[in-house]
Tab-separated table of C-alpha atoms and ligand atoms in Angstrom:
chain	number	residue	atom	x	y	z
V	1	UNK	CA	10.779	-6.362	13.187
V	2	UNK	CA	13.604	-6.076	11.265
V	3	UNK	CA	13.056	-5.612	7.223
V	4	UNK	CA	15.901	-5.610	4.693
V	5	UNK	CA	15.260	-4.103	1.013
V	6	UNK	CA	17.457	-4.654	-1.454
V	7	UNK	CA	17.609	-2.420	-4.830
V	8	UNK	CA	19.729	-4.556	-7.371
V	9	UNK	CA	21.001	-2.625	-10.415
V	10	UNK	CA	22.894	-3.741	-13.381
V	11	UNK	CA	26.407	-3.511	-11.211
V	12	UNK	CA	25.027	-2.269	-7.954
V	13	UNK	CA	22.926	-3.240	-4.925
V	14	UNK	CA	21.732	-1.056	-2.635
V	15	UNK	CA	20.670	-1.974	1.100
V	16	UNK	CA	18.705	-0.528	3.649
V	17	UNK	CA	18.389	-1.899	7.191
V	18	UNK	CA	14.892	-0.640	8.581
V	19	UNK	CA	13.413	-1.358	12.170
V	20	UNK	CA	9.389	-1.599	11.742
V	21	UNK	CA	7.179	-0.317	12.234
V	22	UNK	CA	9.079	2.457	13.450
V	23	UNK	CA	10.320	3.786	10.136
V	24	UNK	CA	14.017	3.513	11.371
V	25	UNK	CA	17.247	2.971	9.491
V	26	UNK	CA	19.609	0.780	11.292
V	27	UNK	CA	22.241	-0.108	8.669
V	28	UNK	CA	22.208	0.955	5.075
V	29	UNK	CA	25.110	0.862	2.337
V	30	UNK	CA	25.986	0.314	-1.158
V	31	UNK	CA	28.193	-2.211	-3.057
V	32	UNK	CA	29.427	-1.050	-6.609
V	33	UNK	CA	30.996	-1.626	-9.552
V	34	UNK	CA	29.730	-5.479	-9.487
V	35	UNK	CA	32.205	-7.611	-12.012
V	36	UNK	CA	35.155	-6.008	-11.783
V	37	UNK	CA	37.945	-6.242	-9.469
V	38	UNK	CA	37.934	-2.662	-7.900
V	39	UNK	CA	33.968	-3.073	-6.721
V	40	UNK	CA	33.278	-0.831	-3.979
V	41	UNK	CA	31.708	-1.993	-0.503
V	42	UNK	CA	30.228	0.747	1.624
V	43	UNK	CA	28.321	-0.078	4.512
V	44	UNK	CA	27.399	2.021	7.449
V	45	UNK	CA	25.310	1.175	11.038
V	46	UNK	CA	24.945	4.515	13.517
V	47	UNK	CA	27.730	6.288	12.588
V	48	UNK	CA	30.675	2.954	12.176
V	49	UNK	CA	31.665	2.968	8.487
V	50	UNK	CA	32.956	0.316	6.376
V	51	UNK	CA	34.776	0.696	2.894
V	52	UNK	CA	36.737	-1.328	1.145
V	53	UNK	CA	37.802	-1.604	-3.095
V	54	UNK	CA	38.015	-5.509	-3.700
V	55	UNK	CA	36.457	-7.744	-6.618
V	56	UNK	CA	33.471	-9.370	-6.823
V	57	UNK	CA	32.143	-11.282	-9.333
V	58	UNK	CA	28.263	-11.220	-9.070
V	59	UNK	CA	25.419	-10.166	-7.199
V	60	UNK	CA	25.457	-13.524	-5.152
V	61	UNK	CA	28.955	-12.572	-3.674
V	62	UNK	CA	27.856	-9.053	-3.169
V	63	UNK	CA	24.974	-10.068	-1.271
V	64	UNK	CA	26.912	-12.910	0.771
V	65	UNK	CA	29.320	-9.620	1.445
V	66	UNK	CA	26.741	-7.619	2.892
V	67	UNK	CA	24.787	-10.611	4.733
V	68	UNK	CA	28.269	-11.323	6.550
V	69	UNK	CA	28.720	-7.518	7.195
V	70	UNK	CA	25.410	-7.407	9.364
V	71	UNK	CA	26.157	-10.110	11.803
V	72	UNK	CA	30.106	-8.695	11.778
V	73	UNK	CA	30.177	-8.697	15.942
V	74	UNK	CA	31.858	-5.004	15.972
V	75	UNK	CA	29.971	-3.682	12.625
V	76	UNK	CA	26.907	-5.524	12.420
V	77	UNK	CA	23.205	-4.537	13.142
V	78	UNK	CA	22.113	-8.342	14.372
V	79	UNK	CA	23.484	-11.003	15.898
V	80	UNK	CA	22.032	-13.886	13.798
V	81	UNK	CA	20.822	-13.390	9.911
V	82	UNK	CA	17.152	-15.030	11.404
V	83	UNK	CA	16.903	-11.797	12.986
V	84	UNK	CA	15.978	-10.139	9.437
V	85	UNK	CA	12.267	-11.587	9.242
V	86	UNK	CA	11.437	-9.756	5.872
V	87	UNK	CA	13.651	-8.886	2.364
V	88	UNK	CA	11.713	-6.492	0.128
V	89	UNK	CA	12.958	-6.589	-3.204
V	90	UNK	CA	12.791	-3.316	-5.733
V	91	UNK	CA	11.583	-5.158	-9.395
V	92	UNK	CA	11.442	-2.805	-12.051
V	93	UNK	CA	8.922	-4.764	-14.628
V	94	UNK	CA	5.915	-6.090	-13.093
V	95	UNK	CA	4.123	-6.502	-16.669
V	96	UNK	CA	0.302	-6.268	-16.458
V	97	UNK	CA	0.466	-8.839	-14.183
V	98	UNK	CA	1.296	-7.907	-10.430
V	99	UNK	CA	-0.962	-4.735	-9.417
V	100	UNK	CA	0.748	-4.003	-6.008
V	101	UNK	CA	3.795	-6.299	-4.059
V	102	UNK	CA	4.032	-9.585	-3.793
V	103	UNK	CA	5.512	-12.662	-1.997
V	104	UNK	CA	7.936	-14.339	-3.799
V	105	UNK	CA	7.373	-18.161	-4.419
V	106	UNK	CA	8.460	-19.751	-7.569
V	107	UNK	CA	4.942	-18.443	-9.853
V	108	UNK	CA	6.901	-14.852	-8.858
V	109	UNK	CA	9.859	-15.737	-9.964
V	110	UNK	CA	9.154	-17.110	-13.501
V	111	UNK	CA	6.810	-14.299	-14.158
V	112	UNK	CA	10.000	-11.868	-13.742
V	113	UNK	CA	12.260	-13.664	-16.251
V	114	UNK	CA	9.157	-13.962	-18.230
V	115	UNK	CA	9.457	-10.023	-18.399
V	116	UNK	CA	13.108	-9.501	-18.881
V	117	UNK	CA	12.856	-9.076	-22.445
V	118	UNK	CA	10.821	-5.497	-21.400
V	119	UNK	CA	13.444	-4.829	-18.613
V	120	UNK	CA	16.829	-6.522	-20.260
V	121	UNK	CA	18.500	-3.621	-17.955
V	122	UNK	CA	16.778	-4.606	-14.572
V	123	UNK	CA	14.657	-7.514	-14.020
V	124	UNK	CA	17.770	-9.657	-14.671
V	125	UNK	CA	19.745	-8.363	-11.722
V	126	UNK	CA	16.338	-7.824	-10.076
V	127	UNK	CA	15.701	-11.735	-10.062
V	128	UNK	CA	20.344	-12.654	-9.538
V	129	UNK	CA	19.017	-10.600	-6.066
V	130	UNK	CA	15.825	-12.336	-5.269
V	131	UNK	CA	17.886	-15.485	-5.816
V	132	UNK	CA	20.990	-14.919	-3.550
V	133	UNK	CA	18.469	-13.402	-0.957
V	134	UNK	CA	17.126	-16.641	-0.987
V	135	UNK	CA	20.615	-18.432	-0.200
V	136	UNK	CA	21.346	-16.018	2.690
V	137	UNK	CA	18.253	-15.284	3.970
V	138	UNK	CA	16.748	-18.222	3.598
V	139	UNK	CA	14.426	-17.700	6.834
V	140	UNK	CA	13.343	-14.490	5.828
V	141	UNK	CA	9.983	-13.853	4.002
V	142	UNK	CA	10.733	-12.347	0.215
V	143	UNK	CA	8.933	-9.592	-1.177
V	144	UNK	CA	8.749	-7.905	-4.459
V	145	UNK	CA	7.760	-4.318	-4.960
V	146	UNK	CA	7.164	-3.378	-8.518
V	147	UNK	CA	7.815	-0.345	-10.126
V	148	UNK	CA	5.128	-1.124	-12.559
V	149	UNK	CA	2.325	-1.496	-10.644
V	150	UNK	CA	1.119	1.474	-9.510
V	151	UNK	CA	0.366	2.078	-12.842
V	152	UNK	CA	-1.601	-0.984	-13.185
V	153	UNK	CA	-5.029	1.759	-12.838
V	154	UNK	CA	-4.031	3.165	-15.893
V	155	UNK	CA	-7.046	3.366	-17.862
V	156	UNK	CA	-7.008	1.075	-21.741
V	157	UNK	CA	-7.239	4.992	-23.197
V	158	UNK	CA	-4.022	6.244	-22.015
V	159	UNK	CA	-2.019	2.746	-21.967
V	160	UNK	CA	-2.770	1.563	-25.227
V	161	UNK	CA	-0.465	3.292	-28.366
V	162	UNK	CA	-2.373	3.835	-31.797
V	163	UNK	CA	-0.965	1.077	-33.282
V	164	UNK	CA	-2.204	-1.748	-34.837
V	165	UNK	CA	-3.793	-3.638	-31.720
V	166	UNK	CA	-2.506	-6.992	-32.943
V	167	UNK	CA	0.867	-5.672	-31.311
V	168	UNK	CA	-1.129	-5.231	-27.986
V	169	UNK	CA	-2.556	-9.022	-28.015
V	170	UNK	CA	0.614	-10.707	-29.408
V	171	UNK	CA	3.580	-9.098	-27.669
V	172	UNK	CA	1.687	-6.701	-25.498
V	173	UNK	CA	3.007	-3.680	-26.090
V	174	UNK	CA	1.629	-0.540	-24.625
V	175	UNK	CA	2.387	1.681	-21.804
V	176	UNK	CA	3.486	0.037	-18.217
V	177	UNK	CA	5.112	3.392	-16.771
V	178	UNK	CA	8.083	3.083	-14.524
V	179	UNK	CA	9.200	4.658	-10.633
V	180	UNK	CA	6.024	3.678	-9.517
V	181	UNK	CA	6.876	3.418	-5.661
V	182	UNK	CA	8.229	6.725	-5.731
V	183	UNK	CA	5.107	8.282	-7.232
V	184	UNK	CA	3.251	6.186	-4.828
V	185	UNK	CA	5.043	7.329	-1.708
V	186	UNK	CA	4.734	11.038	-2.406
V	187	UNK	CA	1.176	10.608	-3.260
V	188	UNK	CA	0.388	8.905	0.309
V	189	UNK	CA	2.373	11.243	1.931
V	190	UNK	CA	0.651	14.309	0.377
V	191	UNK	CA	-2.712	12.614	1.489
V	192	UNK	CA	-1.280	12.910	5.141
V	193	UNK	CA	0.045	16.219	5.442
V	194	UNK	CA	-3.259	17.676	3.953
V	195	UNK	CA	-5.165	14.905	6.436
V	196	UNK	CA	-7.199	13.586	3.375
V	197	UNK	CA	-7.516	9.760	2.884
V	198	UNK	CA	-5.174	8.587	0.251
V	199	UNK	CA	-8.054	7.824	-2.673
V	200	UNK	CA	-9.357	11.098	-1.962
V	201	UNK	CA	-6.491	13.177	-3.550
V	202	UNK	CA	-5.468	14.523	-7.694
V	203	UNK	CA	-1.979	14.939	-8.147
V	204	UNK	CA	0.637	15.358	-10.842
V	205	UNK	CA	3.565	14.010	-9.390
V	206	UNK	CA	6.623	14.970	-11.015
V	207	UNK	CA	10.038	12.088	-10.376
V	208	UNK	CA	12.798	14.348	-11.741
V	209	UNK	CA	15.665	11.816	-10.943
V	210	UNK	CA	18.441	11.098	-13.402
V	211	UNK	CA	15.547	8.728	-15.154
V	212	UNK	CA	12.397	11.501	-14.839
V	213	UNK	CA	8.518	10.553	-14.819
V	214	UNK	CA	5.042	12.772	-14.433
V	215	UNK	CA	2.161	10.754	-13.418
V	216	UNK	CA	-1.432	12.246	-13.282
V	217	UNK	CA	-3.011	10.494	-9.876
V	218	UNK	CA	-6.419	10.613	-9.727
V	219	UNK	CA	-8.505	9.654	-6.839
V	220	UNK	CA	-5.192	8.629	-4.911
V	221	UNK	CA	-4.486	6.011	-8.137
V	222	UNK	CA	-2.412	6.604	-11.409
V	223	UNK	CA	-4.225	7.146	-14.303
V	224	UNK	CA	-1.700	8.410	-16.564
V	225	UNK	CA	2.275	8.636	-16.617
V	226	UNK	CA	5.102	9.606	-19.441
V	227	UNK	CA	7.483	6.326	-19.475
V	228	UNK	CA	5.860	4.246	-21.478
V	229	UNK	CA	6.483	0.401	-23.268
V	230	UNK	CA	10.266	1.519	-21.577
V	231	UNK	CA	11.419	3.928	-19.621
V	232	UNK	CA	12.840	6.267	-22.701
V	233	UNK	CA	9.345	8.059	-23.154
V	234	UNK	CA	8.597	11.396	-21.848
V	235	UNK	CA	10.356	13.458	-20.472
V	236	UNK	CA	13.919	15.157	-20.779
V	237	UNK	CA	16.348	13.073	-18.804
V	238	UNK	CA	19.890	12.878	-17.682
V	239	UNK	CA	20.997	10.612	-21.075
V	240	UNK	CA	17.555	9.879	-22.607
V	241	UNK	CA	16.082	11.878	-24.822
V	242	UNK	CA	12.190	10.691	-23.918
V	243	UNK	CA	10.149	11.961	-26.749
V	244	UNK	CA	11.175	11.955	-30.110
V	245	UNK	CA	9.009	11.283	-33.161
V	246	UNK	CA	9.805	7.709	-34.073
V	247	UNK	CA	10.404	8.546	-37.609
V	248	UNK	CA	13.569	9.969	-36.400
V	249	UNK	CA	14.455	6.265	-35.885
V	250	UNK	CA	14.035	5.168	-39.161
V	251	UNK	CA	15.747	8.060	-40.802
V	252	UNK	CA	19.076	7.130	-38.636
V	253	UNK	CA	18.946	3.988	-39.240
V	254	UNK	CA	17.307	3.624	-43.064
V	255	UNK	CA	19.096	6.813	-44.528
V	256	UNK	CA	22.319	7.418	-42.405
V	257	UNK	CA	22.859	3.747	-41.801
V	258	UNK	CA	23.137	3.384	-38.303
V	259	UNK	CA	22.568	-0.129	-36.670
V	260	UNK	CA	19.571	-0.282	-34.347
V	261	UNK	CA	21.891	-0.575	-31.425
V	262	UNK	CA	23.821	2.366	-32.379
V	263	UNK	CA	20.701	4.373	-32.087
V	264	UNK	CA	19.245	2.730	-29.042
V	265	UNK	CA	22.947	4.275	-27.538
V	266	UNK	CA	22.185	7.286	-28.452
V	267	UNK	CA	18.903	7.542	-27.189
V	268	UNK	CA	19.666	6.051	-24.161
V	269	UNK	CA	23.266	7.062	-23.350
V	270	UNK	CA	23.936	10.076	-25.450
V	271	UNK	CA	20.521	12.222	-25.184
V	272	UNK	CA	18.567	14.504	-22.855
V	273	UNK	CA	20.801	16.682	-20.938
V	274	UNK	CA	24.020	15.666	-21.540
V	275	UNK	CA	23.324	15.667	-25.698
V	276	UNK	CA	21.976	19.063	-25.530
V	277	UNK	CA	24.703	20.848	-23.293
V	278	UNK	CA	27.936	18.369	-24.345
V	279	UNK	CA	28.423	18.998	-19.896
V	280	UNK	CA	27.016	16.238	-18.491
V	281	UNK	CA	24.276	14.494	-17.068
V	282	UNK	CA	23.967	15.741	-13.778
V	283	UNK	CA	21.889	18.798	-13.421
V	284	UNK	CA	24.435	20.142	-11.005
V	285	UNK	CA	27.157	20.180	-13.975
V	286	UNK	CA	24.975	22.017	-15.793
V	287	UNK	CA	23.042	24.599	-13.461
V	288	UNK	CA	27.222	25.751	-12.962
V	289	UNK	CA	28.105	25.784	-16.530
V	290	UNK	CA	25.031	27.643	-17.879
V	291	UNK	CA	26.060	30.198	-14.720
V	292	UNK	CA	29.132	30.721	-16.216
V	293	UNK	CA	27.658	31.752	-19.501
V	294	UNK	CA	27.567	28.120	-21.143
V	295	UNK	CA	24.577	28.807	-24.024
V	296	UNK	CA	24.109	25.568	-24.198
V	297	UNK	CA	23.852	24.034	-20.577
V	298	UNK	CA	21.089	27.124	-20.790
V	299	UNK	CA	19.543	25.496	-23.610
V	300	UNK	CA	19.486	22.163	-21.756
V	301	UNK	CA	17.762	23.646	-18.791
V	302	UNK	CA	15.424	25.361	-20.872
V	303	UNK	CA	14.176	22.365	-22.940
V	304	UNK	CA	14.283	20.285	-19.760
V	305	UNK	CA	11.877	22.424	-17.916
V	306	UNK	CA	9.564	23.710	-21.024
V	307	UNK	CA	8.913	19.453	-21.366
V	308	UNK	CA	7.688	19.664	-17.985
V	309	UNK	CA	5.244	21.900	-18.321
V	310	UNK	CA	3.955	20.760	-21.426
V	311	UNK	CA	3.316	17.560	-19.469
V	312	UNK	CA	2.061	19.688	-16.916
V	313	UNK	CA	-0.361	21.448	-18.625
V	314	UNK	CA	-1.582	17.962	-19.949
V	315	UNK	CA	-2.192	16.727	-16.947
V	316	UNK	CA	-4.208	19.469	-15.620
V	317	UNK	CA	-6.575	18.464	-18.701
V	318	UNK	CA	-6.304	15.114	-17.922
V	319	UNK	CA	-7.725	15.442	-14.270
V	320	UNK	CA	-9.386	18.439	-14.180
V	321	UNK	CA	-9.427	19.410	-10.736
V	322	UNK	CA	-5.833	19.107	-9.490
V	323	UNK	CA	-5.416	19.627	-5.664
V	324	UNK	CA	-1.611	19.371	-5.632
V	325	UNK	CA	1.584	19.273	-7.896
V	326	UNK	CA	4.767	17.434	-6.323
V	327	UNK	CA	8.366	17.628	-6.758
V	328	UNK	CA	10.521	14.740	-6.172
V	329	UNK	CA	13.724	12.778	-6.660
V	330	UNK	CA	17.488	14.241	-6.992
V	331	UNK	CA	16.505	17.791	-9.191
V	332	UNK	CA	12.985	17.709	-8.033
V	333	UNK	CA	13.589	18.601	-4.169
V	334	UNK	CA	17.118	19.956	-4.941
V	335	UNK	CA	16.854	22.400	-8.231
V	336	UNK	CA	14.284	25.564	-7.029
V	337	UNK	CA	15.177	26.863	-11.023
V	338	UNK	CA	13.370	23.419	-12.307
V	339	UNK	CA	10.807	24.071	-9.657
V	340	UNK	CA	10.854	27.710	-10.902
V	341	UNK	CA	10.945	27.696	-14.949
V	342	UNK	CA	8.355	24.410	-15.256
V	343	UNK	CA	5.546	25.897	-13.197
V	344	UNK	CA	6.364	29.689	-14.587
V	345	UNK	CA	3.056	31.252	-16.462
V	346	UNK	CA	0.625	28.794	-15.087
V	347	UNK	CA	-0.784	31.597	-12.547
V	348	UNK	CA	-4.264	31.979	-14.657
V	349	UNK	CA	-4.428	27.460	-13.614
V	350	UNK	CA	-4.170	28.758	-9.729
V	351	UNK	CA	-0.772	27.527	-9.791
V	352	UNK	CA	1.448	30.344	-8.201
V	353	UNK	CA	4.967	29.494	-6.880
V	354	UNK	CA	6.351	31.350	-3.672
V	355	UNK	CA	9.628	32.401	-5.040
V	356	UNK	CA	11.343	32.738	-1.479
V	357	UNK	CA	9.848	29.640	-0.211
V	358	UNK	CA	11.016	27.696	-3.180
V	359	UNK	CA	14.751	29.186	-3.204
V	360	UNK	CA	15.042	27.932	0.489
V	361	UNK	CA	13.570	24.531	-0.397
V	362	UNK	CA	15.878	22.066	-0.371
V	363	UNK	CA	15.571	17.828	-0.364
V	364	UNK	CA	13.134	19.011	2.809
V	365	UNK	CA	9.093	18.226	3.127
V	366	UNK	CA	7.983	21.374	2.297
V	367	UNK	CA	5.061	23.534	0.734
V	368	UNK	CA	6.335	25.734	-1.858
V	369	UNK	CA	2.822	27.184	-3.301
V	370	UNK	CA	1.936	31.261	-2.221
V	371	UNK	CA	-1.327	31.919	0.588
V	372	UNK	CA	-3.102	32.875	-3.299
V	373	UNK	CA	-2.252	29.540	-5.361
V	374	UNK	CA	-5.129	27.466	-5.686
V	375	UNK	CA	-2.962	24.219	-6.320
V	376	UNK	CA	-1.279	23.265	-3.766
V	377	UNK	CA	2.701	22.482	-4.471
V	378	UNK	CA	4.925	20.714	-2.302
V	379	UNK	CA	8.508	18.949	-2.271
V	380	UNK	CA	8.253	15.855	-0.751
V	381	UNK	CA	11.641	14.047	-0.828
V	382	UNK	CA	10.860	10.248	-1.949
V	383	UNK	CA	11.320	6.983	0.256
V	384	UNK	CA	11.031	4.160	-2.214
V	385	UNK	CA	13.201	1.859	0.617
V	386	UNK	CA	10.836	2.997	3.021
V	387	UNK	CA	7.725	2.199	0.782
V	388	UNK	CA	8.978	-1.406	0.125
V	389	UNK	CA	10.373	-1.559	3.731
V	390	UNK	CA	6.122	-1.643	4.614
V	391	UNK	CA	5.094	-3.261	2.178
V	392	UNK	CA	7.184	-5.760	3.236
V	393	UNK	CA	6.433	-5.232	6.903
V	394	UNK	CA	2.665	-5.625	6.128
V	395	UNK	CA	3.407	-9.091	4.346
V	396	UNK	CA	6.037	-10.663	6.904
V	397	UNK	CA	3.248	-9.401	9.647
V	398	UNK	CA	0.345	-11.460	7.706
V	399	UNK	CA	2.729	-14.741	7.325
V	400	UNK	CA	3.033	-14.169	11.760
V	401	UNK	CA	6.976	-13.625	11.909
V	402	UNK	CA	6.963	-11.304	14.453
W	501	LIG	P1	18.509	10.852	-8.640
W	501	LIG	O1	18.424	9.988	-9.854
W	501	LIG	O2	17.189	11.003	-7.935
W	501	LIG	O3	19.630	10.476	-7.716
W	501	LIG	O4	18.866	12.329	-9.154
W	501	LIG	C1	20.053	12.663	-9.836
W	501	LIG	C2	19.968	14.104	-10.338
W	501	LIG	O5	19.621	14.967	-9.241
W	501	LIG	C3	21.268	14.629	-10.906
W	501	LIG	O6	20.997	15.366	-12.097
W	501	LIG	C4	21.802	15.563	-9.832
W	501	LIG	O7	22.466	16.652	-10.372
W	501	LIG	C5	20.549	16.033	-9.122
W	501	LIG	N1	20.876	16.234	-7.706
W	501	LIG	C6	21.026	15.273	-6.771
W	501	LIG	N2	21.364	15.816	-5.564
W	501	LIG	C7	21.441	17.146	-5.753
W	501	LIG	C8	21.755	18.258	-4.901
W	501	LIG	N3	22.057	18.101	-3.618
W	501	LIG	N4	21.738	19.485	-5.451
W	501	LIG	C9	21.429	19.669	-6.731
W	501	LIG	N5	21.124	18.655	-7.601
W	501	LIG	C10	21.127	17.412	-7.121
């Protein structure tokens, strides 16, 4: 069966072609820079490449680009657009309201522009995808995959902030935690390699992407995680400073006079690891800059990893018996020093790094922990296409498209 998932960001969509249930890419690409008139097509089926600069004006063109690239007789991966019995779509805001992936019908679809005002960033080009999906794949069973609900477990003690609870009930805010499918994936996975059954596992899984997330996993299902009402809480990221004490806030914008929207830039845009080292967002940048002697790309690295630990060390109280600590996402499985510095000290918790194995660790499935460490710790490069490639698969399967 052929499944298609689509990842819509604010100027971007992302494709994946997958054959199920064999867990095989068959064309995958990328189309960026949507709105302007040098967006970028890349698109790429067993080795034949396709790139071209061109404009497009929306997601619906981008999509109608990409639909007319797979059935492209030379390039394509089918012959007729039919031949794509399932789209899985990646929605980032779920709300309290969808606790695992769902078909889309129209119920789906309100609910999701019911919940842009949580996600202004996502769910809108979420739902322009689910929409021109529609119009080209119009045979083709929809899915959505939230990011939000695999942290629908969360218990009312960890999701709810001290404030009045009012603000709950009217405009429910409280913490949804974000990059669920990715802390999902790694979980399952971490249940096979150890053979255990997937509730039967305690994790802190750490996301450490350009966006980062920790989520405490107990009995296979979140219970706790550090984005929050958005995804600016927690930890250090590549723009966002995660967290601050809110009365910062008010000082900026009650004593220096900045306008909310100033701040929310700088919070947002100008914060985490690019405000600290002045380098640059990408941990790459600044892993070759602090080498050089940069104090404060060292700084960055420092505060990065010390936040990570504190979380951590949290999250070992949280569970209380932990059986293994993953690293994920672009500096998780490709940055042994964040590996390194953020699980440094913890030896008397049975956590105890193997220095050699962790240096040679990179973006591969690997155990990193020494013969002695009690916790188990493992890089397990994340699959969120492949997640929502079976969810979807399960869902086309149960509607009989075979
Ligand atoms: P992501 O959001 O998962 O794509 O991760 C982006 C972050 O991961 C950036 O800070 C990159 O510097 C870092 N990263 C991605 N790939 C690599 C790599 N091959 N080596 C080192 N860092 C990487």
């Amino acid at each position: 069966m052929n499944i298609l998932v689509i990842n819509c960001g604010s100027s971007s969509i992302k494709f994946k072609l997958f054959e199920m249930p064999d867990n095989v890419v068959v064309a995958s690409g990328i189309v960026e820079k949507i709105g302007n008139k040098d967006a970028i097509v890349k698109y790429s089926k067993n080795g034949i490449n396709h790139n071209e600069v061109r404009e497009i004006y929306n997601h619906s063109q981008g999509l109608e680009i990409i639909s007319t690239l797979l059935v492209d007789r030379v390039k394509g991966a089918v012959k007729n657009l039919n031949e794509i019995q399932g789209v899985g779509h990646r929605v980032v805001h779920g709300g309290e309201e969808f606790t695992g992936s769902m078909i889309i019908d129209e119920k789906v679809k309100e609910k999701i522009k019911e919940f842009i005002p949580l996600a202004p960033l996502h769910n809108p080009a979420n739902l322009e995808g689910i929409l021109a999906a529609e119009k080209y794949f119009p045979e083709s069973v929809q899915v959505a995959c939230f990011d939000t609900a695999f942290h629908t477990t969360i218990p009312v003690v960890a999701y709810l902030y001290a404030i009045p609870y009012s603000m709950y009930e009217k405009y429910k805010i409280r913490r949804y935690g974000f990059h669920g499918t990715s802390h999902r994936y790694v979980a399952r996975r971490f249940a096979q390699i150890m053979g255990r059954h997937k509730y039967d596992v305690n994790l802190i899984t750490c996301h450490l992407g350009n966006g980062c997330s920790i989520t405490a996993v107990k009995n296979g299902k979140s219970i706790e995680t550090s984005m929050g009402f958005t995804p600016l809480e927690g930890l250090v990221m590549g723009t966002r400073s995660g967290d601050i004490d809110p009365g910062v806030i008010f000082y900026l914008v009650e004593n220096l006079g900045m306008k909310p929207s100033e701040v929310n830039k700088i919070l947002n845009k100008e914060s985490g690891l690019i405000g600290i080292s002045g380098v640059s967002n990408d941990f790459r940048n600044i892993v070759e800059s602090a080498s050089k002697g940069n104090k404060m790309a060292q700084l960055a690295i420092e505060i990065f990893c010390y936040r990570v630990k504190k979380y951590i060390g949290s999250y070992l109280a949280v569970l209380g018996r932990v059986d293994g600590i993953i690293f994920t996402a672009g500096i998780g499985e490709n940055q042994p020093i964040v590996r390194e510095k953020s699980l440094e000290g913890l030896e008397e918790f049975g956590i105890i790094v193997d220095k050699g194995k962790n240096q040679n660790c990179l973006a591969t499935e690997q155990e990193i922990s020494s013969s002695e460490s009690k916790i188990k710790i493992f890089v397990i490069p994340t699959n969120e296409e492949l997640a929502i490639a079976s969810d979807t698969y399960e869902f086309t399967k149960s509607k009989g498209k075979f």
